[in-house]
Short mmCIF file of C-alpha atoms and ligand atoms in Angstrom, two decimals:
data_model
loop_
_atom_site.label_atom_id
_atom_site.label_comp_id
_atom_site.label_asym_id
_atom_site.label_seq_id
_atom_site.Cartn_x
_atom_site.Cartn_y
_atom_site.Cartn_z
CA UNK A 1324 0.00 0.00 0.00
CA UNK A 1325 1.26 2.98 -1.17
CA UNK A 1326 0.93 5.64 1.97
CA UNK A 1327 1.17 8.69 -0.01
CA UNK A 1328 -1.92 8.37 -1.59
CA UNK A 1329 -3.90 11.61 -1.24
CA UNK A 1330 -6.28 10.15 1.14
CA UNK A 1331 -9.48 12.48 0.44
CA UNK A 1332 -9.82 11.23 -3.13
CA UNK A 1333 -10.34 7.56 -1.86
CA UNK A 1334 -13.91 6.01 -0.88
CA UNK A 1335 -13.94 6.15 2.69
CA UNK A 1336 -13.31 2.27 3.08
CA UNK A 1337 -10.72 2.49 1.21
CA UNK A 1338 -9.08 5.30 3.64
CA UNK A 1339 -9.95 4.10 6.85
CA UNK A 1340 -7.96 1.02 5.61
CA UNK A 1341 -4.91 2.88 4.74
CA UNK A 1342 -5.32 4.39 8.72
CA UNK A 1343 -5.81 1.10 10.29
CA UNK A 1344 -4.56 -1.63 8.48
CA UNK A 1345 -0.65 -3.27 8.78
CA UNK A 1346 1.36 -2.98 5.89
CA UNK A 1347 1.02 -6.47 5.26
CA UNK A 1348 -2.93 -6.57 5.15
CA UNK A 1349 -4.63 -7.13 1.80
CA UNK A 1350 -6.35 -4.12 1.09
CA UNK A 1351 -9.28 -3.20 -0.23
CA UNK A 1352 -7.84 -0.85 -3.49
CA UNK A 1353 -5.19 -3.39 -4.28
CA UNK A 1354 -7.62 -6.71 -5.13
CA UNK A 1355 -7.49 -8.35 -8.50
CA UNK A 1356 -10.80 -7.89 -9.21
CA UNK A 1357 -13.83 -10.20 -10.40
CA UNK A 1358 -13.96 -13.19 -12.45
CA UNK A 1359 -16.69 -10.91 -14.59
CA UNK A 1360 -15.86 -7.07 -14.33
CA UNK A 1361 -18.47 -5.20 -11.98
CA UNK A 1362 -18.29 -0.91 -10.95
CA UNK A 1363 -17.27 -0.84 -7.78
CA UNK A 1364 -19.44 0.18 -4.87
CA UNK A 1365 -18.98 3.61 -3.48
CA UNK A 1366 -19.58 3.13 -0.12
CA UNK A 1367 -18.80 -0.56 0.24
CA UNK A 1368 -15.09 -2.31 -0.54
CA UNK A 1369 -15.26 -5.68 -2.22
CA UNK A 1370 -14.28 -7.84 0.76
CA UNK A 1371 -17.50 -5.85 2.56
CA UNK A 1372 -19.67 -6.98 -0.51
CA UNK A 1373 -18.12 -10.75 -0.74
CA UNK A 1374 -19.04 -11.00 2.75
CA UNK A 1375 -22.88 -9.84 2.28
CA UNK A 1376 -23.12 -11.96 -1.02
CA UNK A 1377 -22.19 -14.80 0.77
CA UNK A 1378 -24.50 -14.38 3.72
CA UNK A 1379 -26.84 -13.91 1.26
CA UNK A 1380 -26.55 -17.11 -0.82
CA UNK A 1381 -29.24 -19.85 -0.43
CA UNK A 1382 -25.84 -22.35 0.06
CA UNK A 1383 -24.89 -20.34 3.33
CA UNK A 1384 -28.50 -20.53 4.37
CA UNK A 1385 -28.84 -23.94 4.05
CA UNK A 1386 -26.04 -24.25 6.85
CA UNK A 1387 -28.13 -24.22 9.34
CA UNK A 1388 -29.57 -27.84 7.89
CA UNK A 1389 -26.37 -29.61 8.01
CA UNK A 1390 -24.39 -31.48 10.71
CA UNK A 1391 -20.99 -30.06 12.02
CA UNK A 1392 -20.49 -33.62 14.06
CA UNK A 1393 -23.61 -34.33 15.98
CA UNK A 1394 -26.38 -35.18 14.32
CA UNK A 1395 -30.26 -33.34 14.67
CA UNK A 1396 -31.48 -36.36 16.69
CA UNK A 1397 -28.81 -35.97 19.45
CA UNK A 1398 -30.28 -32.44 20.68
CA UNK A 1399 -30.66 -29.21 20.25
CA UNK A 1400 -27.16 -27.85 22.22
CA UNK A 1401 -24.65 -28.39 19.81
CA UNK A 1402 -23.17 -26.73 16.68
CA UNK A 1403 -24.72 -26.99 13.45
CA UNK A 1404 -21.80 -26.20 9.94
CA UNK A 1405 -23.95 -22.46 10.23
CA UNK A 1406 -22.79 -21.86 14.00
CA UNK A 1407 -19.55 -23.64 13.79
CA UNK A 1408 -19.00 -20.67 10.91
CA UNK A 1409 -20.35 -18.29 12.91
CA UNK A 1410 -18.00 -18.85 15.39
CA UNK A 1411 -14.88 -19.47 13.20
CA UNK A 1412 -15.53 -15.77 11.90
CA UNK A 1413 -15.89 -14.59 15.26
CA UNK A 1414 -12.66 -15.86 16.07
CA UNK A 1415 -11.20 -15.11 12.82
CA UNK A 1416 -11.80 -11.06 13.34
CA UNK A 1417 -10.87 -11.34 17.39
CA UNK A 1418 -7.14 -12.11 15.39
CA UNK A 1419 -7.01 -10.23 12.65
CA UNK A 1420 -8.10 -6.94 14.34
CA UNK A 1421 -5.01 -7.41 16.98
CA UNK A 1422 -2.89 -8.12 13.54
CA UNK A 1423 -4.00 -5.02 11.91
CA UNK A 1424 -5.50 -7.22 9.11
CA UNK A 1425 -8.36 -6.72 6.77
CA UNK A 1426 -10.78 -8.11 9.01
CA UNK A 1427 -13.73 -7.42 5.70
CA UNK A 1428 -11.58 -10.27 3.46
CA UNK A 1429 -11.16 -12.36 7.22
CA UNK A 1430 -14.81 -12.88 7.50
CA UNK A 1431 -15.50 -13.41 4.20
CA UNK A 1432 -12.88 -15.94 3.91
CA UNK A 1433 -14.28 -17.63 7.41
CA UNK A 1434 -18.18 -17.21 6.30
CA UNK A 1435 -17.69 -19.38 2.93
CA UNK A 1436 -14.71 -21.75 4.18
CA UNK A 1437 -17.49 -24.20 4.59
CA UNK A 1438 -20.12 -23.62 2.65
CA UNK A 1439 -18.88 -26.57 0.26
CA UNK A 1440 -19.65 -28.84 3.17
CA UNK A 1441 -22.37 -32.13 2.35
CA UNK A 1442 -25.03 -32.92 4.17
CA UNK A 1443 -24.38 -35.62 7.57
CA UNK A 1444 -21.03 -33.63 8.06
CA UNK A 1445 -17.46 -35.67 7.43
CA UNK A 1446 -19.69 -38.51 7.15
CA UNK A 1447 -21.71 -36.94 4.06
CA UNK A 1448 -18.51 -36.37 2.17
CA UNK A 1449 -16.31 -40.07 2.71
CA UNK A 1450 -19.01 -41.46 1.08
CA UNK A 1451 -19.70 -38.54 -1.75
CA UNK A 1452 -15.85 -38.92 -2.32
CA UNK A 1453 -16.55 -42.42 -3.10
CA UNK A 1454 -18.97 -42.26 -5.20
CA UNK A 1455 -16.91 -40.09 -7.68
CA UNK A 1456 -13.33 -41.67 -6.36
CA UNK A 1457 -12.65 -42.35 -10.64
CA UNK A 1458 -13.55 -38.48 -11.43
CA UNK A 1459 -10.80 -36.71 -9.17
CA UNK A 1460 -13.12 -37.44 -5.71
CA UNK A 1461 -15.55 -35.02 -3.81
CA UNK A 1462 -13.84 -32.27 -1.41
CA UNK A 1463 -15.93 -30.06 0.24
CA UNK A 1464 -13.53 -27.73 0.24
CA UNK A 1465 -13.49 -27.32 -3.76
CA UNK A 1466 -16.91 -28.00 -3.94
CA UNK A 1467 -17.34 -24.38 -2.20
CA UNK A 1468 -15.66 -22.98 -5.58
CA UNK A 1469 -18.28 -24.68 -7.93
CA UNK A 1470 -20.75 -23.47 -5.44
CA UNK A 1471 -19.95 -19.67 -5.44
CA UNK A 1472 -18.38 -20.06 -9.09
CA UNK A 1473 -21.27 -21.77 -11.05
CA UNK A 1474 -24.45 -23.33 -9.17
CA UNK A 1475 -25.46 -19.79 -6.73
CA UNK A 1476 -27.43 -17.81 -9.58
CA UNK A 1477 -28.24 -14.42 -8.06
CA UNK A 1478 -27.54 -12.52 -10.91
CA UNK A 1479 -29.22 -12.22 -14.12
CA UNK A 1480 -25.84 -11.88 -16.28
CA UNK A 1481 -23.25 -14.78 -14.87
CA UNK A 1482 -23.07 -17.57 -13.06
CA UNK A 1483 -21.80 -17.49 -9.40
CA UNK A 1484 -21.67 -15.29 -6.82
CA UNK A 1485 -18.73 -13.70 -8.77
CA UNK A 1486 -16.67 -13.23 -5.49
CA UNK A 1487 -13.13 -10.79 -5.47
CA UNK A 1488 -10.15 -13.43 -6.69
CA UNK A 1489 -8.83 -12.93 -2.99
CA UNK A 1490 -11.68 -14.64 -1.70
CA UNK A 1491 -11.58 -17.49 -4.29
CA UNK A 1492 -7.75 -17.88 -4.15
CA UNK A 1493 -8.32 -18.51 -0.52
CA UNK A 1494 -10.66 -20.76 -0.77
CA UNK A 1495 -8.67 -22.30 -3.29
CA UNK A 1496 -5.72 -22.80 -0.82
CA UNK A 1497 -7.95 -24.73 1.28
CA UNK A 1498 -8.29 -27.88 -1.25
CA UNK A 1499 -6.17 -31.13 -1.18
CA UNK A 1500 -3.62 -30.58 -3.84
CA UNK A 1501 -2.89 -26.54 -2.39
CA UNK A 1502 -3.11 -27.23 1.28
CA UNK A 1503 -0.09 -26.77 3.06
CA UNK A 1504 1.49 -24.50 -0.18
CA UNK A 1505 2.81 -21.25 0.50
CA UNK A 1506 1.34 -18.19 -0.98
CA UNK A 1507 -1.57 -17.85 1.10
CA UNK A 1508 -2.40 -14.25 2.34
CA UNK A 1509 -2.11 -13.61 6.04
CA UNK A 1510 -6.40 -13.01 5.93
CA UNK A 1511 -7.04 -16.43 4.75
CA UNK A 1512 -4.33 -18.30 7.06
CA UNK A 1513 -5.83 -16.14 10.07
CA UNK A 1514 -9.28 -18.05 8.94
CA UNK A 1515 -7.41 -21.56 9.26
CA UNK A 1516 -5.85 -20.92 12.27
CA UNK A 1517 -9.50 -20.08 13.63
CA UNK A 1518 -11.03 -22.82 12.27
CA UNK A 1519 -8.74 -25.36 14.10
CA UNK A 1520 -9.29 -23.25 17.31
CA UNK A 1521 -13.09 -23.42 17.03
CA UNK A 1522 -13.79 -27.27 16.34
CA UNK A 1523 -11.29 -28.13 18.97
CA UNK A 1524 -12.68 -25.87 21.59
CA UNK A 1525 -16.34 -26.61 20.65
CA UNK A 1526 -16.47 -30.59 19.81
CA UNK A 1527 -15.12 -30.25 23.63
CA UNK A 1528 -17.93 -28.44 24.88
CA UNK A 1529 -20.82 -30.89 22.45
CA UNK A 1530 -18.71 -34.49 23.19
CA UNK A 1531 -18.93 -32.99 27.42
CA UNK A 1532 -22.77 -31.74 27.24
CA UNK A 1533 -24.07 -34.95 25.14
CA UNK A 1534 -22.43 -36.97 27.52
CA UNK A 1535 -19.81 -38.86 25.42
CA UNK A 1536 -16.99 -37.50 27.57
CA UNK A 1537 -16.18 -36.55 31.09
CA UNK A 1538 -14.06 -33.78 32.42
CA UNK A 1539 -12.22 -36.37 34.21
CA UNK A 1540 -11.35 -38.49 31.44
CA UNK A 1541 -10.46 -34.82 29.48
CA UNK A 1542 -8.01 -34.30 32.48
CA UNK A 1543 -5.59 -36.54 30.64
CA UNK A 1544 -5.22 -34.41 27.94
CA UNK A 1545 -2.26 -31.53 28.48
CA UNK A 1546 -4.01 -28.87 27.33
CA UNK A 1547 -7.09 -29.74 29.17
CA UNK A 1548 -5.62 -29.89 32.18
CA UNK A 1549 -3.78 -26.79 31.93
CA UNK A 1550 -7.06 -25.01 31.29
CA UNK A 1551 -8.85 -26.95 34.20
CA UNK A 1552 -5.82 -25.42 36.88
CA UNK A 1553 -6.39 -21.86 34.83
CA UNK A 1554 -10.12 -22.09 35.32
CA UNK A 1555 -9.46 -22.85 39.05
CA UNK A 1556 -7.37 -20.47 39.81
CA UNK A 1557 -9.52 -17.75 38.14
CA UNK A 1558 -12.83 -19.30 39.96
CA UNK A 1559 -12.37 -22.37 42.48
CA UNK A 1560 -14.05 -24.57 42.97
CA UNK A 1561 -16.70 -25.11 39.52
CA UNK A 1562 -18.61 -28.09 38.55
CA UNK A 1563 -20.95 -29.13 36.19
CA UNK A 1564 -21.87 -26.84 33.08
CA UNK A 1565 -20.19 -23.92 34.57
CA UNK A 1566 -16.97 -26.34 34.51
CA UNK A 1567 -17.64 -26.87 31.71
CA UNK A 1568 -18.37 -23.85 30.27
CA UNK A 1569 -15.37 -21.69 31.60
CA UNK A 1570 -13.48 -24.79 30.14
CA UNK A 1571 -14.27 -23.98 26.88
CA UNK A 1572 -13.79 -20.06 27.31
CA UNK A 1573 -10.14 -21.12 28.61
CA UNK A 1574 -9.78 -23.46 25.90
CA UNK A 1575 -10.45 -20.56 23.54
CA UNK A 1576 -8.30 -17.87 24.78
CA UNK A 1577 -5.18 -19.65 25.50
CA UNK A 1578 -5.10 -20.46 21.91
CA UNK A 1579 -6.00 -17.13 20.39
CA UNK A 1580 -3.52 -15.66 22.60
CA UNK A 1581 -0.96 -17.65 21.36
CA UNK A 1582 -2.11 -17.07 17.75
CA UNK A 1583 -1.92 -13.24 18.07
CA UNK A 1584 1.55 -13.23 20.08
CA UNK A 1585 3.42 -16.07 18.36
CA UNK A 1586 2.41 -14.28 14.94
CA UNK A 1587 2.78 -11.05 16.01
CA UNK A 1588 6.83 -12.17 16.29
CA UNK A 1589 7.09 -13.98 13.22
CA UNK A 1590 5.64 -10.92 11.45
CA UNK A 1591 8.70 -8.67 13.06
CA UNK A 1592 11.33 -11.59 12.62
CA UNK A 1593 10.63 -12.97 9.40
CA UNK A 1594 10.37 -8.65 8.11
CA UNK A 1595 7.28 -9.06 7.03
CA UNK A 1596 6.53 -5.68 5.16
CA UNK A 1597 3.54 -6.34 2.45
CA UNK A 1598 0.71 -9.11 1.57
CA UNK A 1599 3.29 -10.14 -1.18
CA UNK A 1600 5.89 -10.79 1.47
CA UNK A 1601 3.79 -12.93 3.57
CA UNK A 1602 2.77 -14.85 0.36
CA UNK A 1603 6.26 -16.04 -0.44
CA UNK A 1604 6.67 -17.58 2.85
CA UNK A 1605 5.61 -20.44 4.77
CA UNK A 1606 2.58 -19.89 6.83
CA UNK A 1607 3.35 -17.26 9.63
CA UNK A 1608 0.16 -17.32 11.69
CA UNK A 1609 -0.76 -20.25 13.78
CA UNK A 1610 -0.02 -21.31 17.36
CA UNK A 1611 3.29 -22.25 18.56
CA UNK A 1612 5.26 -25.29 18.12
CA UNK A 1613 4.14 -26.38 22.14
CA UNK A 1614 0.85 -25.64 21.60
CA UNK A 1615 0.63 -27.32 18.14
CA UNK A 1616 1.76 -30.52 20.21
CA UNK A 1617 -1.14 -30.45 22.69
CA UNK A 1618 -3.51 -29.69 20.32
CA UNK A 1619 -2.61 -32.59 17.79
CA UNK A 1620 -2.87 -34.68 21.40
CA UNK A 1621 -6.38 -33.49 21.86
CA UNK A 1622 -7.29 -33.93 18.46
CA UNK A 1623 -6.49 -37.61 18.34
CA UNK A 1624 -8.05 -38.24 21.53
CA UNK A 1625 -11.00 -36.22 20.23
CA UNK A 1626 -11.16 -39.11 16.77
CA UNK A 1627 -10.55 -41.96 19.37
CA UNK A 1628 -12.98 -41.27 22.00
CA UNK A 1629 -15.67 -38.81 20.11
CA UNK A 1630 -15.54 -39.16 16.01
CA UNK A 1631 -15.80 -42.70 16.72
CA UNK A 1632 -18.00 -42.66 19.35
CA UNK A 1633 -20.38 -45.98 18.88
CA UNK A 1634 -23.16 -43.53 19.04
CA UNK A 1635 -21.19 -41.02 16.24
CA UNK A 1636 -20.59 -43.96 14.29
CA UNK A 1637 -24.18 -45.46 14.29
CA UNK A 1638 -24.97 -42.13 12.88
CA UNK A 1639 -22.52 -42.61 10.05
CA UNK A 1640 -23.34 -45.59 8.99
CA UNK A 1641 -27.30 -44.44 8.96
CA UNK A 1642 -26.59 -41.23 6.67
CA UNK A 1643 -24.20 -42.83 4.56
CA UNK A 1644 -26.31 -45.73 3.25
CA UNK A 1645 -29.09 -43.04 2.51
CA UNK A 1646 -26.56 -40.91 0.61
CA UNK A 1647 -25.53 -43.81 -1.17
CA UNK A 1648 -28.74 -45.37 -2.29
CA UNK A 1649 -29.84 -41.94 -3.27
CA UNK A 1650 -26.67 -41.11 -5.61
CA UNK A 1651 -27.60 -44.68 -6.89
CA UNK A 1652 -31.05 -43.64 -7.89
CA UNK A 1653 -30.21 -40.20 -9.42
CA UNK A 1654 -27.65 -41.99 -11.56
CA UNK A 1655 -30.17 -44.58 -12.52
CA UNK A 1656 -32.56 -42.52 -13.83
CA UNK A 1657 -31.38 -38.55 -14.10
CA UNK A 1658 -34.77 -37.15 -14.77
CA UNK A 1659 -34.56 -37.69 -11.04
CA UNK A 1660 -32.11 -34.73 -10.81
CA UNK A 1661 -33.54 -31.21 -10.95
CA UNK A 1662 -33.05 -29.49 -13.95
CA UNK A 1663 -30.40 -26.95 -12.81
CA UNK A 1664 -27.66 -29.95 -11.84
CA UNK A 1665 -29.23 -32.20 -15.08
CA UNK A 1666 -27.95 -29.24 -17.46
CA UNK A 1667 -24.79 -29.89 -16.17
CA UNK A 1668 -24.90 -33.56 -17.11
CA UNK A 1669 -22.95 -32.73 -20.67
CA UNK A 1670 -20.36 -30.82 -18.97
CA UNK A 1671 -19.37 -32.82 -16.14
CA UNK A 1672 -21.15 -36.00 -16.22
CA UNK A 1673 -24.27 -37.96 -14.00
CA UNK A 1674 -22.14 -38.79 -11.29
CA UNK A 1675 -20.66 -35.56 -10.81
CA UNK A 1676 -23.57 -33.63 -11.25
CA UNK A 1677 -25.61 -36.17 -9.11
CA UNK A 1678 -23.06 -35.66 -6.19
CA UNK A 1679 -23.41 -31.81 -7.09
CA UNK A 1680 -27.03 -31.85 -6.11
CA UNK A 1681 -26.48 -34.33 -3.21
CA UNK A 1682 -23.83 -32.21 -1.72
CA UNK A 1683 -25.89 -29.02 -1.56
CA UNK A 1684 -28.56 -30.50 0.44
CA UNK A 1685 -29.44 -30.16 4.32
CA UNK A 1686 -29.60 -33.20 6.42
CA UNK A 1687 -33.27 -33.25 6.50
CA UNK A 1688 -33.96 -32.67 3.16
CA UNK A 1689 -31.67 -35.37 2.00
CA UNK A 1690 -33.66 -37.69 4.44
CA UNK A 1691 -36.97 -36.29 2.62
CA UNK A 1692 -35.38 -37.19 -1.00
CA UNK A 1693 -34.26 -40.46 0.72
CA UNK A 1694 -37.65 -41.73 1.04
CA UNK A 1695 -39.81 -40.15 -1.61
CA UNK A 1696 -37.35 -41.79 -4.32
CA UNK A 1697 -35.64 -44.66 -2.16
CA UNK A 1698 -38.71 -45.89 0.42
CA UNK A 1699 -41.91 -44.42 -1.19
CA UNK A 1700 -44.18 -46.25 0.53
CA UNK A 1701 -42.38 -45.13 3.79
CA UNK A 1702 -43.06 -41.42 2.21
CA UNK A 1703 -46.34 -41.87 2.10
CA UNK A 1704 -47.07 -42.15 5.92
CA UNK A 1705 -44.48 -39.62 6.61
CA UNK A 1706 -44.87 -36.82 4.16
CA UNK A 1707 -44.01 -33.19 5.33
CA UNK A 1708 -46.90 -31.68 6.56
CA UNK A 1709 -48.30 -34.47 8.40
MG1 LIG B 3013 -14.67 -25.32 9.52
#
């Protein structure tokens, strides 16, 4: 960013940016623009209108519908993929705002990161993956791109939600064959640092409240423990939910803590001076080495004791032989798939654009497609409205 630009002739985004952001932010006036050329906005930057498109797509919506890791029928207490996002972006701008970064691009990035996500969760994608495993596999976190690329149609003159490249390279860094690459801007590595933060804090918080794991049995865990003595010595004596609950804020704020001050060093050691400087290097913000340790300890004691829970697992097994059966019948007879995905047929094939359709649905409506076209007589006792 270029400091001696006269700041009264920018849009007033565009200056307050230039006040407040770090050299090495992505701002507003230096994005590469559109996939199809649109004015700009004069009171809104194009990280600011990314953001709102994407809140406003019928794919972000549909969210709510979809499991993060427990399922509808375990309760109403824990996260759905909409609040899990919610909170990821919460988290996302708590970081970059200490890092001086463009916290418009941050919660963009964090709003669509899983928007590409199936219905049933992890679960809802293995077995999508399979069903295309010849045709390059599903991932839900390309899928997101042909989402906000090609199947959201809110305008009359091009596909997509036509999002700034920033947003789409960012996304793009997220898939298989980028992850782990350099050349992602500090915004969208803020976003994954987040994301790891949330799930670990809150599939802690769901596992505890649905009963699948004790405190005690937590205890063994480094980094629980060393949030348990925090909480203590902040509080007492706690039990229960409150426990529980203060838990989880600990859980939280040790690791943002360490995200903001372990990156706020590499940014001075490494010299970082521009976005294009943080892009040649390996990622800079994330928690430290220690920290990375306990939370790869809590993460496989998380898959051993909660992601494979026999009651987690049941649930699996239950949405995956829907989702199967109902790819089968889709690619059985297409004039089973709406219009919109059959058009794509030509292009991309039945499979693909029968896991296209499959992959955009909520939990429940899945279920609903399951039986009209799998179980119809099952439908017929059952239908919505009854
Ligand atoms: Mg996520």
């Amino acid at each position: 960013m270029d400091f001696t630009t006269d700041l009264a002739k920018l849009p007033l985004y565009a200056a307050r940016e230039a006040t407040d952001l770090a050299p090495y932010a992505m701002f507003s006036i230096a994005s590469a623009g559109r996939e199809h050329p649109e004015p700009g906005h004069p009171d809104r930057g194009p990280f600011q209108r990314d953001r709102d498109r994407v809140v406003h797509s019928s794919a972000f919506r549909r969210l709510s519908g979809k499991t993060q890791v427990f399922t509808e029928n375990m309760g109403d207490y824990h996260r759905t993929r909409l609040t899990h996002t919610m909170e990821v972006g919460s988290i996302a701008r708590t970081i970059g705002r200490a890092l001086r970064l463009n916290e418009d691009l941050i919660e963009a990035l964090a709003l669509v990161h899983d928007i590409g996500h199936p219905p049933f969760g992890h679960a809802g994608e293995d077995v999508l993956n399979a069903c295309v495993a010849d045709e390059g596999g599903f991932s839900h976190n390309a899928f997101a791109l042909t989402l906000v690329r090609e199947l959201e149609r809110p305008y009359p003159h091009f596909p997509g939600l036509n999002l700034s490249r920033e947003v789409l390279v960012g996304q793009l860094g997220r898939t298989p064959e980028n992850r782990g690459q350099t050349g992602s801007l500090l915004e969208a590595q803020v976003v994954d640092a987040a994301d790891s933060i949330t799930y670990d804090a809150h599939d802690v918080d769901d596992a505890v409240k649905l009963g699948l794991l004790s405190l005690d049995r937590l205890r063994e865990i480094e980094l629980i423990d060393r949030c348990l003595r925090r909480v203590h010595q902040r509080f007492g004596h706690l039990e229960g939910g409150m426990l529980r609950r203060t838990l989880v804020h600990e859980l939280i704020d040790i690791q943002v803590s360490n995200v903001i001050a372990t990156s706020r060093r590499r940014l001075v050691d490494q010299r970082i001076a521009s976005a294009e400087d943080a892009k040649r290097l390996a990622t800079c913000v994330s928690v430290d080495n220690h920290l990375s340790l306990e939370k790869q300890e809590l993460e496989r004691f998380l898959y051993r004791h909660v992601y494979r829970h026999p009651q987690v697992v049941a649930g699996r097994e239950f949405a995956q032989q829907r989702l199967k059966s109902l790819f089968d019948s889709l690619v059985a007879d297409a004039t089973r798939i709406p219009s919109r995905y059959r058009q794509r047929i030509e292009r991309v094939g039945v499979r693909r654009a029968a896991v296209d359709y499959l992959a955009g649905m909520t939990d429940q409506y899945c279920l609903h497609q399951f039986q009209r076209l799998c179980e119809p007589s099952a439908a017929e006792n059952t239908a919505i409205g009854d």
